[in-house]
Amino acid sequence: MSAVWTASRAAVKRRRLQTFVIGLVVLCSTTTVLLALALLSAASGPFDKAYAEQRGAHTVATFDTTKVSQEQLARTARQPGVETAAGPFGQTVVDIPKDWLWMAGGTLTVVGRADPAGPVDRIELLEGHWATAPGEIVVNWSAQGSPGTALLGTKLETSGGTTLTVVGFATSMSKSASAWVTPEQMAALHPSSAQMLYRFTDSSTEDRLSASLARATTGLPKESLTGAQTYLTLKQAFSALADSYLPFMTLFGILGLLVSTLIVGNVVSGAVVSGYRHIGVLKALGFTPSQVVAVYLTMLSVPAVVGCVLGTLAGNALARPILKVAFTGIDVGRASVGNISPWLSVVCLVGMPALVLLAALVPALRAHRLPAARAISAGGAPRAGRGLRVQRMLGATRLPRPVSLGLGQPFARPGRTLLTMAAIVLGVTTVTLSTGLTSTMVAYGNVGREDGGARIHVTTGGSGNDRTPSRLSDLQIEKRLRSLPGAEGVRARALSQVNMAGQTQPVFADFYRGDDSLYDHTIVKGRAPSAAGEIVAGPAFLTQRGLKLGDRVTLELNGRKITATVVGRLIEGDARALEATWRTLARLAPDAHATEYTVRLAPGADARAHAEAVAALDPGLHASVMDSGNAGTATVVTFSTVFTVLLTLVASLGVFNTVLLNIRERRRDLGMLKSIGMTPRQVVVMTVTSVAGLGAVGGLLGIPLGIVAHRLVVDNVGVVDFPASMKDVWHAPQLAAMLMAGVAIAVLGALVPARSAARMTIASVLHTE
Amino acid sequence: MTTDHNSARHVVVRLDGVHKEYGDAKALDGLSLEITAGDAVAVMGPSGCGKSTLLNMVAGLDRPTSGTVEVHGHDLGKLNETGLALFRRRNVGMIFQFFNLIDDLPVLDNVALAAQLTGTPARQARRRALELLDELGVAERRNNYPATLSGGERQRVAVARALMNRPALLLADEPTGALDSRSGEQVMDLLIDLNQIGQTLLIVTHDPQLATRCASRLIEVADGRVARESTLEATA
């Protein structure tokens, strides 16, 4: 066994508490970092992988075949910048009835393809076989898993009288179509458009994809290109929900990393300073400067490696369920989000100990340079002159002596004080950020419930296997619901898939009539739709399509078209969903009827009794009391709380460690002070005071940082556009509480070592050198 | 003690015009000195006269501002930090007033560590450490940590550690300063015994009794220079 190992092992064994604190700090930080990395990776990695495997199209372009010929389109595949292309494939839109293959009804974009393979968009067949004969259709299945074989054979009657039989289910990451038929069948359906699938040599940004498409379609007749969809849009939609968590997950990851680095730096620096005599003895014995550095680095590597391994295990255990929650309900195609790449663990297992060693290296190099004679004679670090001056100044004040002694202590070790304060600042920043996020998310979760009244959700057609049709008509249902005691407003809803010009994928349109008080709180920009042809949508929908207020789009359903204007921006919404009034639906589908109703009850009304009364109206109605929150809010609040607990713990451990080192270093001083009459209570006061001041200053600095971080996070959540009222969550009592958080973190961290200092017996302290 | 200062013998320590300054303060001011093998030299003088600085120079714990410090043929001014460390582990053993044992290590490992540094296998180092502890009468405390030992016991452990690598020179800085009279006597006897078997000693002390009992030469230092040098008669 080498001398370095002997000395390091002994140091680890005898400094159990310090070793434990370092290990715990590294464990918490590693878990935090791994969680953040796993989420970042899951949000983009699986999509890229699955997309590459299917040779997904960088751009799916739709052309008007009345303006451009097949030959002209085929030539675009050989234009500069086109890596490879597939098509042209005939494309048309067919109507589907409600509940066909569990769909909401609306339209289906059908493409004629002889083969699911090819140089671009290699479609994966999930069940059945590819369409090889007229009358056969393969349907795109975008949900995870397989639909099974039970649905094969389902028929679809088109408006032109053609009967199509489902012979297979397939999935296309490119989302190039909702269904596929043979080219012969497509010809029989009389397509009016054609599809080209391109992979470009430069696909890095939307701008470059647009430029590549423009180059490829140079020379084609004007306005023959009717729409284009890029893979970047799909990728963004894929991670839309995760994006709402990413800003603060990343921020918490960075905070975890910073706190970890600072505290490890603090701990190591403290270990070096409090180990001056130890270093001197080692050097006097003949340890070379490099061996002294090695002793200190080895001493720290042990808890760092153990903490890192345990933190990686904990991170892996936590990341899987958290990712599953984060991606619940997101259309992920064939991409897998539950699997954590082993590389992330490798990064943590290598990166965190490296970080610890790096943080340790600076103070360890101080030990390297420290002259042995100075170290061995000092018995402690040399005191800073400024610290002594401050002590003298404080001694002259009327403050109780233990308080003035405590207040002066931070000035004796300015470097360590700064690191400790940084830990407190980050702790307070975390608490501030978390409290702000929680307030924002709770306010967001309560949107539409400001009046305090409950909501009853009513659907037609019974529930579960009970598919009893309702006896009452749509308008009769609405009238009866309004007439029930306690009902203050009724809103009827119809959901339909409509086609939007220029988009291969249909969009989900919600059509409402009746009580529109909900819009009072959900429209963050513009106004609620009122006339026919007015739509509103969430930030994700608008951003991904480059739409803004005042822009016009064309919606199509059942062959009817309407030009609609974007008049409002909702606080949030699905990236594929828009909302409009019943008047718009009346233009697209005059015979449509509502399938869902929301009843707003008067405050204090008995929601359960009301739901029972609704069910009694008609056996075809199913009523349920709506939850008072939403899963997204709960998830964010949970994440926020978990990270706050982790990082506050880490910050408190940092303070704890600093006080512990100070006490160890000042044992003789404390013994002397007790020998001249300082009571244990005064020792506690002095020790706690030494960090409480830091806590107050840390609070003052951490609060503005936390507020800025909160604003950065809520402004960058992709799918939610928080209004100012939800962002301005800070009030005087809350700020005062935040300030106290700094002091609380400091006092909590200091209390245990302060009490242990108070309990030290004078004889043992003065006896020990 | 009857060892005479004999210039024909091998010179272990040679200091020539050594200056050491700490800012404006002069700790050593052109001090020159020679110590030959087998000598037992006591350095005395008032506080702040430069005694401990002199000892640090000879131990290679500090560097002179100017002048030459040569120990056992090594010009310490020419060695870098690593060279000084290698020099210390092979050539000198040190005993301090406040023992300077490593609190984290039990007694046996404290002593064995010095040999391990020279590459001696741990088992062999422990065997020799145990022999030394046995000779010094503290073998039964081998598994104790320093904090649980009395001052005398700690100093005997420190002596054992200093002797571990059979150094050419044993340096002692106020070796009895922190001990009660009985423990002090024991340490003095120990130093005398060591010198009698040929160990060269350089002792810095305020204690005239220690100087007269253990040393054959007395060097009095004042204001960083050798003020007086005399030969002592053994009293032990």
Tab-separated table of N, CA and C in Angstrom, chain A residues 3-67:
chain	number	residue	atom	x	y	z
A	3	ALA	N	2.197	5.212	0.372
A	3	ALA	CA	2.038	6.199	1.441
A	3	ALA	C	0.871	7.131	1.123
A	4	VAL	N	0.712	7.462	-0.177
A	4	VAL	CA	-0.379	8.362	-0.575
A	4	VAL	C	-1.724	7.730	-0.240
A	5	TRP	N	-1.848	6.449	-0.583
A	5	TRP	CA	-3.113	5.760	-0.322
A	5	TRP	C	-3.367	5.646	1.172
A	6	THR	N	-2.277	5.338	1.939
A	6	THR	CA	-2.429	5.226	3.395
A	6	THR	C	-2.966	6.530	3.974
A	7	ALA	N	-2.328	7.643	3.572
A	7	ALA	CA	-2.742	8.939	4.111
A	7	ALA	C	-4.155	9.302	3.657
A	8	SER	N	-4.481	9.017	2.377
A	8	SER	CA	-5.809	9.358	1.849
A	8	SER	C	-6.895	8.536	2.538
A	9	ARG	N	-6.620	7.235	2.653
A	9	ARG	CA	-7.616	6.350	3.245
A	9	ARG	C	-7.900	6.762	4.691
A	10	ALA	N	-6.817	7.097	5.406
A	10	ALA	CA	-6.993	7.509	6.800
A	10	ALA	C	-7.810	8.797	6.869
A	11	ALA	N	-7.539	9.719	5.934
A	11	ALA	CA	-8.274	10.990	5.937
A	11	ALA	C	-9.753	10.758	5.679
A	12	VAL	N	-10.054	9.838	4.749
A	12	VAL	CA	-11.458	9.533	4.443
A	12	VAL	C	-12.128	8.905	5.666
A	13	LYS	N	-11.411	7.962	6.298
A	13	LYS	CA	-11.992	7.250	7.433
A	13	LYS	C	-12.259	8.175	8.621
A	14	ARG	N	-11.322	9.102	8.838
A	14	ARG	CA	-11.441	9.949	10.025
A	14	ARG	C	-12.306	11.181	9.792
A	15	ARG	N	-12.550	11.524	8.513
A	15	ARG	CA	-13.424	12.672	8.237
A	15	ARG	C	-14.740	12.148	7.673
A	16	ARG	N	-15.391	11.298	8.445
A	16	ARG	CA	-16.564	10.589	7.930
A	16	ARG	C	-17.682	11.556	7.543
A	17	LEU	N	-17.917	12.537	8.411
A	17	LEU	CA	-19.031	13.452	8.164
A	17	LEU	C	-18.787	14.267	6.899
A	18	GLN	N	-17.540	14.782	6.797
A	18	GLN	CA	-17.197	15.575	5.614
A	18	GLN	C	-17.302	14.722	4.346
A	19	THR	N	-16.811	13.489	4.445
A	19	THR	CA	-16.876	12.572	3.308
A	19	THR	C	-18.324	12.293	2.931
A	20	PHE	N	-19.163	12.096	3.956
A	20	PHE	CA	-20.578	11.822	3.715
A	20	PHE	C	-21.242	13.013	3.024
A	21	VAL	N	-20.909	14.215	3.488
A	21	VAL	CA	-21.515	15.429	2.913
A	21	VAL	C	-21.120	15.557	1.439
A	22	ILE	N	-19.849	15.352	1.143
A	22	ILE	CA	-19.401	15.451	-0.252
A	22	ILE	C	-20.132	14.409	-1.106
A	23	GLY	N	-20.206	13.180	-0.591
A	23	GLY	CA	-20.878	12.109	-1.324
A	23	GLY	C	-22.334	12.445	-1.595
A	24	LEU	N	-23.004	12.998	-0.580
A	24	LEU	CA	-24.425	13.324	-0.714
A	24	LEU	C	-24.628	14.456	-1.725
A	25	VAL	N	-23.739	15.441	-1.663
A	25	VAL	CA	-23.831	16.572	-2.600
A	25	VAL	C	-23.665	16.055	-4.034
A	26	VAL	N	-22.678	15.197	-4.239
A	26	VAL	CA	-22.427	14.665	-5.588
A	26	VAL	C	-23.589	13.782	-6.025
A	27	LEU	N	-24.124	12.995	-5.089
A	27	LEU	CA	-25.258	12.118	-5.416
A	27	LEU	C	-26.449	12.948	-5.915
A	28	CYS	N	-26.827	13.967	-5.130
A	28	CYS	CA	-27.994	14.794	-5.500
A	28	CYS	C	-27.738	15.489	-6.837
A	29	SER	N	-26.541	16.004	-7.011
A	29	SER	CA	-26.236	16.747	-8.233
A	29	SER	C	-26.252	15.809	-9.441
A	30	THR	N	-25.697	14.613	-9.283
A	30	THR	CA	-25.665	13.672	-10.407
A	30	THR	C	-27.080	13.284	-10.813
A	31	THR	N	-27.933	13.027	-9.820
A	31	THR	CA	-29.316	12.669	-10.114
A	31	THR	C	-29.989	13.797	-10.897
A	32	THR	N	-29.791	15.014	-10.429
A	32	THR	CA	-30.415	16.173	-11.079
A	32	THR	C	-29.933	16.300	-12.521
A	33	VAL	N	-28.629	16.196	-12.704
A	33	VAL	CA	-28.059	16.382	-14.036
A	33	VAL	C	-28.522	15.262	-14.978
A	34	LEU	N	-28.548	14.031	-14.465
A	34	LEU	CA	-28.962	12.910	-15.320
A	34	LEU	C	-30.430	13.061	-15.753
A	35	LEU	N	-31.265	13.515	-14.819
A	35	LEU	CA	-32.677	13.738	-15.154
A	35	LEU	C	-32.799	14.753	-16.282
A	36	ALA	N	-32.075	15.848	-16.154
A	36	ALA	CA	-32.159	16.906	-17.163
A	36	ALA	C	-31.613	16.412	-18.504
A	37	LEU	N	-30.482	15.696	-18.466
A	37	LEU	CA	-29.892	15.189	-19.713
A	37	LEU	C	-30.815	14.178	-20.387
A	38	ALA	N	-31.437	13.314	-19.576
A	38	ALA	CA	-32.327	12.288	-20.132
A	38	ALA	C	-33.512	12.942	-20.829
A	39	LEU	N	-34.040	13.987	-20.235
A	39	LEU	CA	-35.187	14.660	-20.842
A	39	LEU	C	-34.780	15.358	-22.141
A	40	LEU	N	-33.617	16.003	-22.084
A	40	LEU	CA	-33.126	16.679	-23.295
A	40	LEU	C	-32.932	15.674	-24.424
A	41	SER	N	-32.339	14.544	-24.068
A	41	SER	CA	-32.062	13.522	-25.065
A	41	SER	C	-33.364	12.922	-25.605
A	42	ALA	N	-34.295	12.638	-24.691
A	42	ALA	CA	-35.551	12.020	-25.109
A	42	ALA	C	-36.338	12.937	-26.030
A	43	ALA	N	-36.184	14.240	-25.828
A	43	ALA	CA	-36.968	15.193	-26.609
A	43	ALA	C	-36.499	15.292	-28.052
A	44	SER	N	-35.284	14.897	-28.317
A	44	SER	CA	-34.815	15.036	-29.698
A	44	SER	C	-34.197	13.758	-30.250
A	45	GLY	N	-33.471	13.061	-29.448
A	45	GLY	CA	-32.731	11.898	-29.939
A	45	GLY	C	-33.574	10.828	-30.609
A	46	PRO	N	-34.629	10.338	-29.945
A	46	PRO	CA	-35.394	9.241	-30.537
A	46	PRO	C	-36.010	9.622	-31.871
A	47	PHE	N	-36.447	10.853	-31.987
A	47	PHE	CA	-37.050	11.275	-33.245
A	47	PHE	C	-36.024	11.172	-34.375
A	48	ASP	N	-34.834	11.737	-34.128
A	48	ASP	CA	-33.794	11.726	-35.165
A	48	ASP	C	-33.456	10.301	-35.579
A	49	LYS	N	-33.369	9.421	-34.558
A	49	LYS	CA	-32.992	8.042	-34.830
A	49	LYS	C	-34.065	7.353	-35.684
A	50	ALA	N	-35.314	7.456	-35.214
A	50	ALA	CA	-36.402	6.804	-35.934
A	50	ALA	C	-36.554	7.410	-37.331
A	51	TYR	N	-36.347	8.717	-37.427
A	51	TYR	CA	-36.495	9.385	-38.719
A	51	TYR	C	-35.420	8.912	-39.698
A	52	ALA	N	-34.211	8.781	-39.177
A	52	ALA	CA	-33.105	8.332	-40.025
A	52	ALA	C	-33.349	6.907	-40.510
A	53	GLU	N	-33.861	6.056	-39.606
A	53	GLU	CA	-34.118	4.656	-39.978
A	53	GLU	C	-35.134	4.557	-41.118
A	54	GLN	N	-36.118	5.444	-41.093
A	54	GLN	CA	-37.148	5.400	-42.150
A	54	GLN	C	-36.763	6.254	-43.357
A	55	ARG	N	-35.561	6.808	-43.347
A	55	ARG	CA	-35.153	7.729	-44.409
A	55	ARG	C	-36.261	8.762	-44.625
A	56	GLY	N	-36.709	9.350	-43.510
A	56	GLY	CA	-37.830	10.284	-43.553
A	56	GLY	C	-37.593	11.441	-44.505
A	57	ALA	N	-38.683	11.956	-45.050
A	57	ALA	CA	-38.578	13.069	-45.995
A	57	ALA	C	-38.244	14.355	-45.250
A	58	HIS	N	-37.295	15.119	-45.806
A	58	HIS	CA	-37.018	16.426	-45.209
A	58	HIS	C	-38.166	17.377	-45.507
A	59	THR	N	-38.744	17.222	-46.670
A	59	THR	CA	-39.901	18.044	-47.026
A	59	THR	C	-40.902	17.188	-47.809
A	60	VAL	N	-42.172	17.281	-47.389
A	60	VAL	CA	-43.259	16.648	-48.145
A	60	VAL	C	-43.958	17.790	-48.881
A	61	ALA	N	-43.871	17.780	-50.215
A	61	ALA	CA	-44.440	18.888	-50.990
A	61	ALA	C	-45.674	18.424	-51.750
A	62	THR	N	-46.695	19.267	-51.765
A	62	THR	CA	-47.938	18.938	-52.465
A	62	THR	C	-48.102	19.902	-53.647
A	63	PHE	N	-48.444	19.321	-54.799
A	63	PHE	CA	-48.566	20.118	-56.023
A	63	PHE	C	-49.966	19.984	-56.615
A	64	ASP	N	-50.398	21.049	-57.268
A	64	ASP	CA	-51.695	21.041	-57.960
A	64	ASP	C	-51.470	20.433	-59.350
A	65	THR	N	-52.037	19.249	-59.577
A	65	THR	CA	-51.750	18.547	-60.834
A	65	THR	C	-52.485	19.146	-62.036
A	66	THR	N	-53.314	20.122	-61.742
A	66	THR	CA	-53.931	20.811	-62.887
A	66	THR	C	-52.965	21.836	-63.455
A	67	LYS	N	-51.899	22.135	-62.688
A	67	LYS	CA	-50.966	23.160	-63.144
A	67	LYS	C	-49.590	22.610	-63.493
